[in-house]
XYZ file of C-alpha atoms in Angstrom:
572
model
C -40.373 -19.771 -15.180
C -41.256 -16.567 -17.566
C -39.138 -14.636 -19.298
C -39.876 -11.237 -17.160
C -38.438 -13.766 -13.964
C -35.297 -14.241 -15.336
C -32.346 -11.693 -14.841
C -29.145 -10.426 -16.754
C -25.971 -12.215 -15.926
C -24.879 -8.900 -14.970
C -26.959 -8.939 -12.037
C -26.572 -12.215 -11.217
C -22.671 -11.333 -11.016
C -23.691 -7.800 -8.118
C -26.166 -10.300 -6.760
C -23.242 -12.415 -5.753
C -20.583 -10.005 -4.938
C -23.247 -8.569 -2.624
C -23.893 -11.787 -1.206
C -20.166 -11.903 0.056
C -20.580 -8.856 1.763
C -18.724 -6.082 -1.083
C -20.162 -2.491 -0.303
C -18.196 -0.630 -2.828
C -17.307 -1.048 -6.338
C -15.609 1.600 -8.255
C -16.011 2.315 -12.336
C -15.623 4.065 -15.253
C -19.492 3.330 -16.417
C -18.638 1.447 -19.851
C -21.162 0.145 -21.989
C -20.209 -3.751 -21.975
C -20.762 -2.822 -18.399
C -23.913 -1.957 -18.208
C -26.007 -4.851 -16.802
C -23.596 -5.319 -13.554
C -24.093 -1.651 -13.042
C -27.873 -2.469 -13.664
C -27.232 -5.262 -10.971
C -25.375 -3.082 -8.652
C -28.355 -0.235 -8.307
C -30.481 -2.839 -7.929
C -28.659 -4.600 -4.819
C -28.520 -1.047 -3.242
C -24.723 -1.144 -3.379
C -22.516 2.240 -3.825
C -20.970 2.282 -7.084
C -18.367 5.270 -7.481
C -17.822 6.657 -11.018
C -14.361 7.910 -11.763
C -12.670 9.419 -13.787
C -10.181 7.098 -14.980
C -10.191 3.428 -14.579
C -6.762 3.447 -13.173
C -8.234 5.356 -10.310
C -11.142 3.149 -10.206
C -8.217 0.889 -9.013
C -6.534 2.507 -6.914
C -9.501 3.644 -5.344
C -10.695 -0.071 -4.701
C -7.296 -0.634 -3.765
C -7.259 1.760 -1.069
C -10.791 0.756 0.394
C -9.449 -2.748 0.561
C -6.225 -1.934 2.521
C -8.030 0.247 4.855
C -10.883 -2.663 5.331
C -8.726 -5.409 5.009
C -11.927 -7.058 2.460
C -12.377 -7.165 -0.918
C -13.601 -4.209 -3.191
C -14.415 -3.871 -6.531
C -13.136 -1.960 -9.595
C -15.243 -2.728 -13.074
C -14.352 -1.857 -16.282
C -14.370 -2.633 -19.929
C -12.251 -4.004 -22.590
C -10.427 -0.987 -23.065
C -10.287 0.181 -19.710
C -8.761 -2.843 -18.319
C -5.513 -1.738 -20.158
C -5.829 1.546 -18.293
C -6.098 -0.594 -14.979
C -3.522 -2.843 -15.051
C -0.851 -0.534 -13.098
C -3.943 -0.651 -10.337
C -3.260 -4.211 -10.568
C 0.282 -3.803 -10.039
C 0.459 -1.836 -7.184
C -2.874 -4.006 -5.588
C -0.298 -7.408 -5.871
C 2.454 -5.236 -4.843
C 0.765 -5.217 -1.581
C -1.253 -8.218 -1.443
C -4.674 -5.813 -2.067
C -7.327 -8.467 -2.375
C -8.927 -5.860 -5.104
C -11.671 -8.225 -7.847
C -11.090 -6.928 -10.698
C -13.835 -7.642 -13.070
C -13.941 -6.927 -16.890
C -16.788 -6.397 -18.970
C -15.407 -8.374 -22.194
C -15.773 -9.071 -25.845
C -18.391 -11.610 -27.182
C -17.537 -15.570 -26.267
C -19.893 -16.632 -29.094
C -17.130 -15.277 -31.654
C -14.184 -15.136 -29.224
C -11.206 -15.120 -31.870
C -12.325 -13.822 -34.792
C -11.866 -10.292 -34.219
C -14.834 -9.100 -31.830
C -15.722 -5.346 -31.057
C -12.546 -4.663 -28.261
C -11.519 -8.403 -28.110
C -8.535 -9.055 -26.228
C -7.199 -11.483 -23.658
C -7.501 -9.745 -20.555
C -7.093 -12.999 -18.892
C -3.787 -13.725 -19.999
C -2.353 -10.395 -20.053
C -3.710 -9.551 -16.260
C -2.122 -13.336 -14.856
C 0.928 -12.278 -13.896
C -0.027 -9.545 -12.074
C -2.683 -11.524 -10.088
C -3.484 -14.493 -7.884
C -6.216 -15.506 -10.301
C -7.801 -15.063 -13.829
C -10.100 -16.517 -15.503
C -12.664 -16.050 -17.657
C -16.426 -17.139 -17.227
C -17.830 -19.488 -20.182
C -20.638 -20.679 -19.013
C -23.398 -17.897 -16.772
C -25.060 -20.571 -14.833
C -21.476 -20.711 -13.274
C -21.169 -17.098 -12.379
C -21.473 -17.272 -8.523
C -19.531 -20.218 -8.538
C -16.784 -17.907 -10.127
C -17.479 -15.316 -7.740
C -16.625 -17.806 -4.954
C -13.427 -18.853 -6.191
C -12.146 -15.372 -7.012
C -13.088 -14.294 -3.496
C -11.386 -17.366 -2.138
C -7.932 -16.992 -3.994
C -8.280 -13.407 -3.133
C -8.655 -13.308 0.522
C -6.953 -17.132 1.724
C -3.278 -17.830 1.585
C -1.349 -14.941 0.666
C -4.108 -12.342 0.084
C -3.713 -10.582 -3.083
C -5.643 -9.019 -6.347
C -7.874 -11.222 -8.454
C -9.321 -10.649 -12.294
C -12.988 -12.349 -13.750
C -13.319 -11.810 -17.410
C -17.318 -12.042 -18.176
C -18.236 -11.664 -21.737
C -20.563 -9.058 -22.797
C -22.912 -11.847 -24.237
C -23.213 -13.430 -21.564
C -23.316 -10.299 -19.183
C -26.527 -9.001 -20.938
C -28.151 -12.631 -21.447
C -31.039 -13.356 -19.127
C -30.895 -16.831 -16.275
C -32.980 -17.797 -13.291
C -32.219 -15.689 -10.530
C -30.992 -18.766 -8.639
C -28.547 -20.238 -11.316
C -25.711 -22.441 -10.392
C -26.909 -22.111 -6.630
C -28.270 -25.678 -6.728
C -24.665 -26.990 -6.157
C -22.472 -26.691 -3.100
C -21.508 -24.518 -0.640
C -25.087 -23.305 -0.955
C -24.416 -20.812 1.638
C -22.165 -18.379 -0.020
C -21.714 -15.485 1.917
C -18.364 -14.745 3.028
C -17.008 -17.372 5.379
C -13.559 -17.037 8.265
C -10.457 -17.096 6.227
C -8.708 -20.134 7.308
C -5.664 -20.311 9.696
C -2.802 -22.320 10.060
C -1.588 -23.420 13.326
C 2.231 -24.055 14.108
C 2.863 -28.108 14.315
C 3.869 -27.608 17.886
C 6.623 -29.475 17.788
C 8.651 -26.902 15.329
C 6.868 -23.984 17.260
C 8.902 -25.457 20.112
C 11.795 -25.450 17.667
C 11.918 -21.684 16.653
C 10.572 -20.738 20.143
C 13.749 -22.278 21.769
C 16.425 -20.316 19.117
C 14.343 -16.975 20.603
C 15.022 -17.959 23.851
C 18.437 -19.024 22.865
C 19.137 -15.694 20.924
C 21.460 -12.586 22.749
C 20.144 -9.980 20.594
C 16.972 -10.636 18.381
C 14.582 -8.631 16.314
C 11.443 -8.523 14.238
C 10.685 -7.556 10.728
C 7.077 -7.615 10.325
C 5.328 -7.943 6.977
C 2.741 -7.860 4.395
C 1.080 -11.072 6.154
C 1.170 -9.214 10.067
C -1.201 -6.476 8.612
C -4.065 -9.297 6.914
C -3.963 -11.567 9.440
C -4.633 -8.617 11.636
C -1.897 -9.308 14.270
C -0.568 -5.397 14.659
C -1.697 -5.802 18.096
C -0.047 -8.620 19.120
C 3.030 -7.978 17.441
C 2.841 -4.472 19.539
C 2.294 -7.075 22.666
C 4.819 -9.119 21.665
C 7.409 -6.857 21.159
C 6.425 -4.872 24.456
C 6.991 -7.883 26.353
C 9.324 -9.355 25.553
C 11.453 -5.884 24.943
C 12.582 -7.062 21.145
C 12.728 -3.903 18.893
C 10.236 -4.434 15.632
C 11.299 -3.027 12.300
C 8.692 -2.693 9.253
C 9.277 -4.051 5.982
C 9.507 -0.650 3.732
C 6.383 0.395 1.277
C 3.777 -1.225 3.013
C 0.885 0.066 5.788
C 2.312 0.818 8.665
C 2.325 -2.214 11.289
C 3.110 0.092 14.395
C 2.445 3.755 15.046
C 5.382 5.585 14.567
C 5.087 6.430 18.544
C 4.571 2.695 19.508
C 7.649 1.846 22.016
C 8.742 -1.328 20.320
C 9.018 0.087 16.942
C 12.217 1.534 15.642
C 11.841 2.286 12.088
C 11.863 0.995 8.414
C 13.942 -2.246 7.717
C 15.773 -0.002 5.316
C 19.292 1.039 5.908
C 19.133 4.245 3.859
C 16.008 5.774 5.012
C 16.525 4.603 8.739
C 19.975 4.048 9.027
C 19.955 2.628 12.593
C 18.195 -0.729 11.081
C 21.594 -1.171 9.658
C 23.197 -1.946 12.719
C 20.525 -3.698 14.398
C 19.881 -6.337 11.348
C 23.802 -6.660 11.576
C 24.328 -7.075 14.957
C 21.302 -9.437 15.463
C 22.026 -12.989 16.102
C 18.304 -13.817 15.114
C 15.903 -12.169 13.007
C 12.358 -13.303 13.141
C 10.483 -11.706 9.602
C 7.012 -12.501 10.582
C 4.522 -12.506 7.535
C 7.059 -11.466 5.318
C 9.166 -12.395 2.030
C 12.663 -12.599 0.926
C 12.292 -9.663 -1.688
C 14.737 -7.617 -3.447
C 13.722 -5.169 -0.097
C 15.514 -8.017 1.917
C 17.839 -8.625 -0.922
C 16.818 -12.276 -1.112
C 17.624 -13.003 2.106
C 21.773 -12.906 1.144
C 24.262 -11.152 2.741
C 25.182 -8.199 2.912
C 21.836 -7.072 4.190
C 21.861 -10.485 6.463
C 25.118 -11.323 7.935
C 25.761 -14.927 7.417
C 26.767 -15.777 10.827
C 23.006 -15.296 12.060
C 19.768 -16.883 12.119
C 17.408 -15.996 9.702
C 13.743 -17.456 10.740
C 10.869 -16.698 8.595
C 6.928 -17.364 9.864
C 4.468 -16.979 7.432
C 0.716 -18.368 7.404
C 0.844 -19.701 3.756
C 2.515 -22.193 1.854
C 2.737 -20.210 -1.115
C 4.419 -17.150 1.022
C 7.023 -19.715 2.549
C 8.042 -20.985 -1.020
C 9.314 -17.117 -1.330
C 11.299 -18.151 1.619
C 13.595 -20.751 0.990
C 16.596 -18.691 1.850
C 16.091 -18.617 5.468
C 17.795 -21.005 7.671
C 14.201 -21.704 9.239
C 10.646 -21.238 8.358
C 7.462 -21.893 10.480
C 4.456 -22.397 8.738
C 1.995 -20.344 11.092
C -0.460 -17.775 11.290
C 1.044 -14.471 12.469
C -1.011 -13.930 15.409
C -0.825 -17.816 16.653
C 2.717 -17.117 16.417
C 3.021 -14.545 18.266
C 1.048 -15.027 21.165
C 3.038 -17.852 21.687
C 6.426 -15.864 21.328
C 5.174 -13.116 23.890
C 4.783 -15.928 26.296
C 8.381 -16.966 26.494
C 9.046 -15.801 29.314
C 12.472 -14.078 28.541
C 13.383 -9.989 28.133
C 15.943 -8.375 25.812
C 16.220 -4.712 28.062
C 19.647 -3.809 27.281
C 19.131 -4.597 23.406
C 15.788 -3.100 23.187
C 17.316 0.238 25.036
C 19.780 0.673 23.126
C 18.032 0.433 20.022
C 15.635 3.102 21.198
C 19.005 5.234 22.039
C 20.315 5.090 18.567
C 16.852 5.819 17.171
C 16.500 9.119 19.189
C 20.213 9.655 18.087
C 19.058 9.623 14.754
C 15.979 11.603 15.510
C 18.477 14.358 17.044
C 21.305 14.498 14.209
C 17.849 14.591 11.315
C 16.558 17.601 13.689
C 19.850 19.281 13.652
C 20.525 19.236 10.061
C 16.790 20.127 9.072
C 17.374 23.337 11.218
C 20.545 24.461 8.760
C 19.005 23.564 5.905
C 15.895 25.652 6.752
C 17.658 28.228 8.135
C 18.820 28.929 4.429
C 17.215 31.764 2.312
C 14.976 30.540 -0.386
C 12.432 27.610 -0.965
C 11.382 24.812 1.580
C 13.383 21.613 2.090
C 10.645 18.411 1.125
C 11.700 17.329 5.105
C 10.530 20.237 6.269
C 7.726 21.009 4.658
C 6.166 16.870 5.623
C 7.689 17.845 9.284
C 5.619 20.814 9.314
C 2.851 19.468 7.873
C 2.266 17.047 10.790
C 2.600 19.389 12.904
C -1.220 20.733 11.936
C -1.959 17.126 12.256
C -4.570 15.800 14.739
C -3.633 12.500 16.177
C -6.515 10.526 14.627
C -5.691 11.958 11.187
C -4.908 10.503 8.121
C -1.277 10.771 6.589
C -1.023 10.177 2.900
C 2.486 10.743 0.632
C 2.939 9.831 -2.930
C 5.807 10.390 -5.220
C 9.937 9.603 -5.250
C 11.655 12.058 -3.191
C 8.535 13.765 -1.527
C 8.246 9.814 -0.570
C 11.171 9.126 0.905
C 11.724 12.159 2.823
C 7.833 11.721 4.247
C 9.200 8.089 5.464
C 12.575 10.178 7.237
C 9.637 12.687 8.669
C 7.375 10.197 10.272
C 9.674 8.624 12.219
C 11.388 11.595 13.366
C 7.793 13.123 14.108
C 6.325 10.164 15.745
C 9.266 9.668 18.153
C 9.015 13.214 19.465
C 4.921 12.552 20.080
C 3.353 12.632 16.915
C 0.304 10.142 16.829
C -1.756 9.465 13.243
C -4.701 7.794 12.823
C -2.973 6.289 9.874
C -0.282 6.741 7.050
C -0.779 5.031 3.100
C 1.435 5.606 0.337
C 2.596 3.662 -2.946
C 3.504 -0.333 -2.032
C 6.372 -2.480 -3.496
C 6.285 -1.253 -7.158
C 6.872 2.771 -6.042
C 4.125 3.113 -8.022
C 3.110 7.208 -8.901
C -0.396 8.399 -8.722
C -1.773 6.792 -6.152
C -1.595 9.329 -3.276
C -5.148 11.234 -4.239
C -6.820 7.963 -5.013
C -5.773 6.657 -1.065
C -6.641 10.044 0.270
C -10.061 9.570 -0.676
C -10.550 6.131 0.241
C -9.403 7.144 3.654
C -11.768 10.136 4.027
C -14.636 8.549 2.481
C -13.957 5.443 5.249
C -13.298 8.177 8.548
C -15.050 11.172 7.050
C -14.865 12.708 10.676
C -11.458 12.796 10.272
C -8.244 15.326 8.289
C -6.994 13.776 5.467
C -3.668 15.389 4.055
C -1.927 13.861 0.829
C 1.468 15.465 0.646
C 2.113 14.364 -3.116
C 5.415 15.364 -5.498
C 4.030 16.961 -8.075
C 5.099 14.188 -11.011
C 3.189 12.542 -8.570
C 0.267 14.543 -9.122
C 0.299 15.095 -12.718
C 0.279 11.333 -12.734
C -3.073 10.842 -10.647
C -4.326 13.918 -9.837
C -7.180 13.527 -11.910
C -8.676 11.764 -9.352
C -9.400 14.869 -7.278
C -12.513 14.402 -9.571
C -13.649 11.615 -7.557
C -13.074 13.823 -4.059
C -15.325 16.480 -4.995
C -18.020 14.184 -6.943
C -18.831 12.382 -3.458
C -18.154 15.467 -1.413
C -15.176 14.420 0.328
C -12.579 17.334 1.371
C -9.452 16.486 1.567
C -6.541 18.466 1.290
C -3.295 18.042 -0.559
C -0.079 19.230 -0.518
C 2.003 19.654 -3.392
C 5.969 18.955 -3.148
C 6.325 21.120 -6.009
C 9.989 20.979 -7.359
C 9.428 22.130 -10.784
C 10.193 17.780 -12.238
C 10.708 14.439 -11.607
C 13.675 15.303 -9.365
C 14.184 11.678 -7.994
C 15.008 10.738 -11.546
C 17.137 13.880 -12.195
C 19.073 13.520 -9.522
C 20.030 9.782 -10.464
C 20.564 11.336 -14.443
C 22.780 13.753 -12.479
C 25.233 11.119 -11.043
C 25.108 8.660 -13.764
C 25.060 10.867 -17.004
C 28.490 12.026 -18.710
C 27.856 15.413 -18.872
C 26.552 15.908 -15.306
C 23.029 17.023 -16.185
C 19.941 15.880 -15.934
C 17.155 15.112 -19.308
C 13.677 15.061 -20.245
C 12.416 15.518 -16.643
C 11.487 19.230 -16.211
C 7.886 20.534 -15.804
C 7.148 24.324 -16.609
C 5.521 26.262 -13.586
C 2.095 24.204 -13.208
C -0.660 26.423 -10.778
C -1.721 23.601 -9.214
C -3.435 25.374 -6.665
C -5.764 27.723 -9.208
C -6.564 23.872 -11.266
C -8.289 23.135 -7.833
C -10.263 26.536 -7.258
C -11.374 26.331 -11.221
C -12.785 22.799 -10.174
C -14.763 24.574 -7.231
C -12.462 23.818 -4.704
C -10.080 25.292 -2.251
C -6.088 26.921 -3.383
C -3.527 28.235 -1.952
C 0.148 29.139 -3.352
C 3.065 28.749 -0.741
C 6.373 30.317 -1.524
C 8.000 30.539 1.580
C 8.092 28.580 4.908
C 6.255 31.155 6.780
C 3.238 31.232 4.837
C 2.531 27.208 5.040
C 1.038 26.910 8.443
C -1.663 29.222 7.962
C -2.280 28.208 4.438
C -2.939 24.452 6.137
C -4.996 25.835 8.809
C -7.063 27.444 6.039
C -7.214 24.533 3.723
C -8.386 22.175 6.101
C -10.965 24.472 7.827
C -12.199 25.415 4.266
C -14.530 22.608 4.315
C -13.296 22.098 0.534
C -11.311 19.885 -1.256
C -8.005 21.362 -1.434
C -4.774 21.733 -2.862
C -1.783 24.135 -1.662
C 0.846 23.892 -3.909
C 4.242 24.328 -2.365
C 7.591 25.789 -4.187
C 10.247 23.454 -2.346
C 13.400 22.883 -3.863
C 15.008 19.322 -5.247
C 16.850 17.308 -2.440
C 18.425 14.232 -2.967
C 17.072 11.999 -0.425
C 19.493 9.281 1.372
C 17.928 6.111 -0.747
C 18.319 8.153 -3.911
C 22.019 9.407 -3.063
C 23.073 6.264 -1.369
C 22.316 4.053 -4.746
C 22.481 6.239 -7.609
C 26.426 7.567 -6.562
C 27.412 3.774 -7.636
C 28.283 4.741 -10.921
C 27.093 1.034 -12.534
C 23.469 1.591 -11.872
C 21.487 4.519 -10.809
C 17.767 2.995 -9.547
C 16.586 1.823 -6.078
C 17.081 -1.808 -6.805
């Protein structure tokens, strides 16, 4: 073989994330980078250059929760320190995101190399998998494991360190492919099918039960069983609550579904979870969202059954009083077929939900009846209201948050439909609202997609708008714009002393005149009034753009609930 046949193990490592089927990456263009990129224009595969590579992240991030398959964010030494709260909030949410670093030189690995440091080690707790690649001949085979760990099991992030000297040294295009599997395109994920006889088991408590209900999880949405946990809980008339700060499982209109497992942002969960005799949590985990599983959030008097389609997701489990080692759809196909209805339960579930719905309504309409600037509810109520139903829905921040969560629900039982809703995971993680809005719109660019962000939030990842306008992808965002971080004011507020709040003020930031310098579309919004039309504009502007919003600081429910215990004042 000649020297001009051989290629860079840079391209060897887009040849074989191309070969699983990637088709995006997303970078901050570094030059220990430089042969994957090389690789990358070569394979014909869309590489997205950002601004930042904790966008680069987040933007992969998105892409993969909206795909449900892996995407790609590669960067350099130093910029894998800028991505690791990408990494974060991609395992908060079991994102199966490959991160892949461009890294200092093996051949003097130790002794002080040009940006040497141990990415592995510092990005394996926030992972499934790290490792680093010694050896190029073995670089698919890497590639193979990564995208294993990352998509089997409990889906999740994944990190592949590949030294720089080893990225720009030359191999036979066909390295390490002499080994098996020789096919190495992405294969089925794997399923696991309930032993029958403890299906029968669990299936019998259901049947059993007086007043059961579902908590659907992480595993419902990458299995992709929304569907027939709709069906199931259709059928079988069992109201279905989502675990908080994930996708949404259901539409916020869907029959079955009630609301948020949360019993500050939808309080009615509170008395269903209580009153339950069962609760099935169906791809789930006994998180500090659950608190562990422990009273008081689950009575100890009922029966807690968790079904999950990994071990490593039922070792999170051990505190129910059953678990079911199953995939989420096998599992509930069989449930739906039990033959049995919970009408009375199920209605009156849906009464205390439009209860809620009514008394929200009510007090939004005093509030806003008030002189001055825009309650946060009202403005993400009125925002939907300019909302088609196949649009995209994307809120990012603390308060602006929480009362977007309160909104949704209250919109989607009076009719609202969305195409679909994104906003930060497990970690609460700030600055990733821009960063999903444009994964959205550059996956359904037919579509209106709104990012209604706080504007900590937006000073925290706002740079990304960078990345909207490079690939010509309008979307229009809404500032909350309280003048701070008022979510952590509010808690200084309750637990301080003095009664005040510290180090959490903004000045006046023209949010809306940063977007017009960048060539885009801005609009300022003082007073209730003058928000509808400014939406109407922004979105028919055919730009990307921002209308910043004077609202003032409300304490949301979550916020007030947990911060008035004087002993603590976070959501924990």
């Amino acid at each position: 073989m000649t020297e001009t046949s051989k290629i860079r193990g840079g391209a060897l490592l887009a040849r074989a994330l191309k070969q699983k089927g990637v088709d995006h990456a997303f970078t901050l263009a570094g030059g220990f980078c430089n042969p994957a990129l090389e690789g990358f224009m070569e394979c014909q595969m869309p590489v997205i250059n950002c601004p930042h590579e904790q966008i680069a992240g987040h933007l992969a991030d998105g892409h993969a929760r909206i795909t449900r398959k892996p995407a790609v964010c590669l960067v350099g030494p130093e910029g894998f320190a800028n991505a690791v709260p990408a990494m974060l909030e991609a395992g908060g949410e079991r994102s199966p995101v490959i991160f892949i670093t461009g890294s200092s030189t093996l051949k003097r690995q130790g002794a002080g190399g040009f940006k040497e440091i141990d990415d592995v080690a510092i990005a394996a707790p926030l992972v499934k998998y790290s490792v680093q690649i010694t050896d190029g001949e073995r670089i698919s085979e890497f590639v193979n494991r990564a995208w294993t760990a990352a998509t089997t099991g409990y889906p999740g992030p994944v990190h592949i360190s590949l030294p720089v000297d080893i990225m720009f040294s030359s191999f036979a295009p066909d390295a390490g492919l002499n080994e098996r599997p020789y096919n190495r395109t992405d294969r089925p994920v794997p399923r696991a099918w309930p032993d029958p006889s403890a299906l029968a088991a669990i299936l019998d408590r259901v049947e059993k039960a007086e007043r059961p209900v579902i908590i659907g999880g992480h595993g419902v949405w990458w299995s992709r069983s929304e569907s027939r946990l709709e069906a199931a809980g259709r059928a079988l008339r069992i109201p279905i609550f989502n675990v908080p700060y994930h996708s949404k499982l259901l539409g916020e209109d869907c029959e079955a579904y009630m609301g948020l497992a949360d019993f500050h942002q939808y309080h009615p969960s509170k008395q269903a979870i209580h009153e339950a005799d069962l609760v099935l949590m169906v791809g789930g985990r006994l998180d500090n969202q659950m608190n562990f599983g422990n009273p008081p959030f689950f009575p100890s008097g009922q029966t807690l059954v968790c079904v999950n389609g990994s071990h490593e997701e039922l070792e999170h489990n051990q505190a129910a009083d059953e678990v079911l080692l199953s995939d989420p759809g096998a599992f509930l196909d069989a449930l739906a077929k039990i033959g049995k209805t919970w009408p009375a339960w199920f209605d009156l579930q849906r009464q205390r939900r439009a209860e809620w719905v009514d008394e929200w309504y009510a007090h939004i309409a005093q509030e806003s009846a008030k002189p001055g600037k825009m309650h946060p509810l009202q403005l993400s109520l009125d925002v939907q209201e300019q909302m088609g139903d196949d649009d995209w829905l994307v809120f990012d921040g603390g308060n602006t948050h929480f009362w977007s969560e309160i909104a949704v629900n209250m919109a989607g039982w009076r009719g609202q439909k969305l195409g679909g809703i994104m906003h930060p995971g497990n970690y609460s993680l700030l600055g990733v609202g821009v960063s999903f809005g444009i994964s959205a719109k550059a996956l359904h660019p037919d579509r209106n997609v709104v990012v209604i962000s706080g504007d900590g939030a937006f000073l925290s990842g706002g740079l990304s708008i960078e990345a909207a306008f490079q690939e010509g992808l309008p979307i229009t965002i809404i500032i909350d714009n309280n003048g701070g971080l008022d979510c952590i004011s509010q808690q200084q507020e309750r637990l301080f002393k003095t009664g005040k709040h510290f180090a959490t003020d903004f000045r006046d930031i023209p949010f809306h005149s940063m977007c017009e310098g960048m060539g885009g579309h801005g609009e300022l919004v003082e007073t209730r009034d003058q928000l509808a039309p400014a939406l109407e504009r922004a979105m028919a502007s055919g730009k990307v753009a921002v209308v910043n919003v004077k609202c003032r600081g409300v304490i949301s429910p979550i916020v007030a609930a947990t911060s008035d215990k004087r002993d603590k004042a976070s959501i924990e």
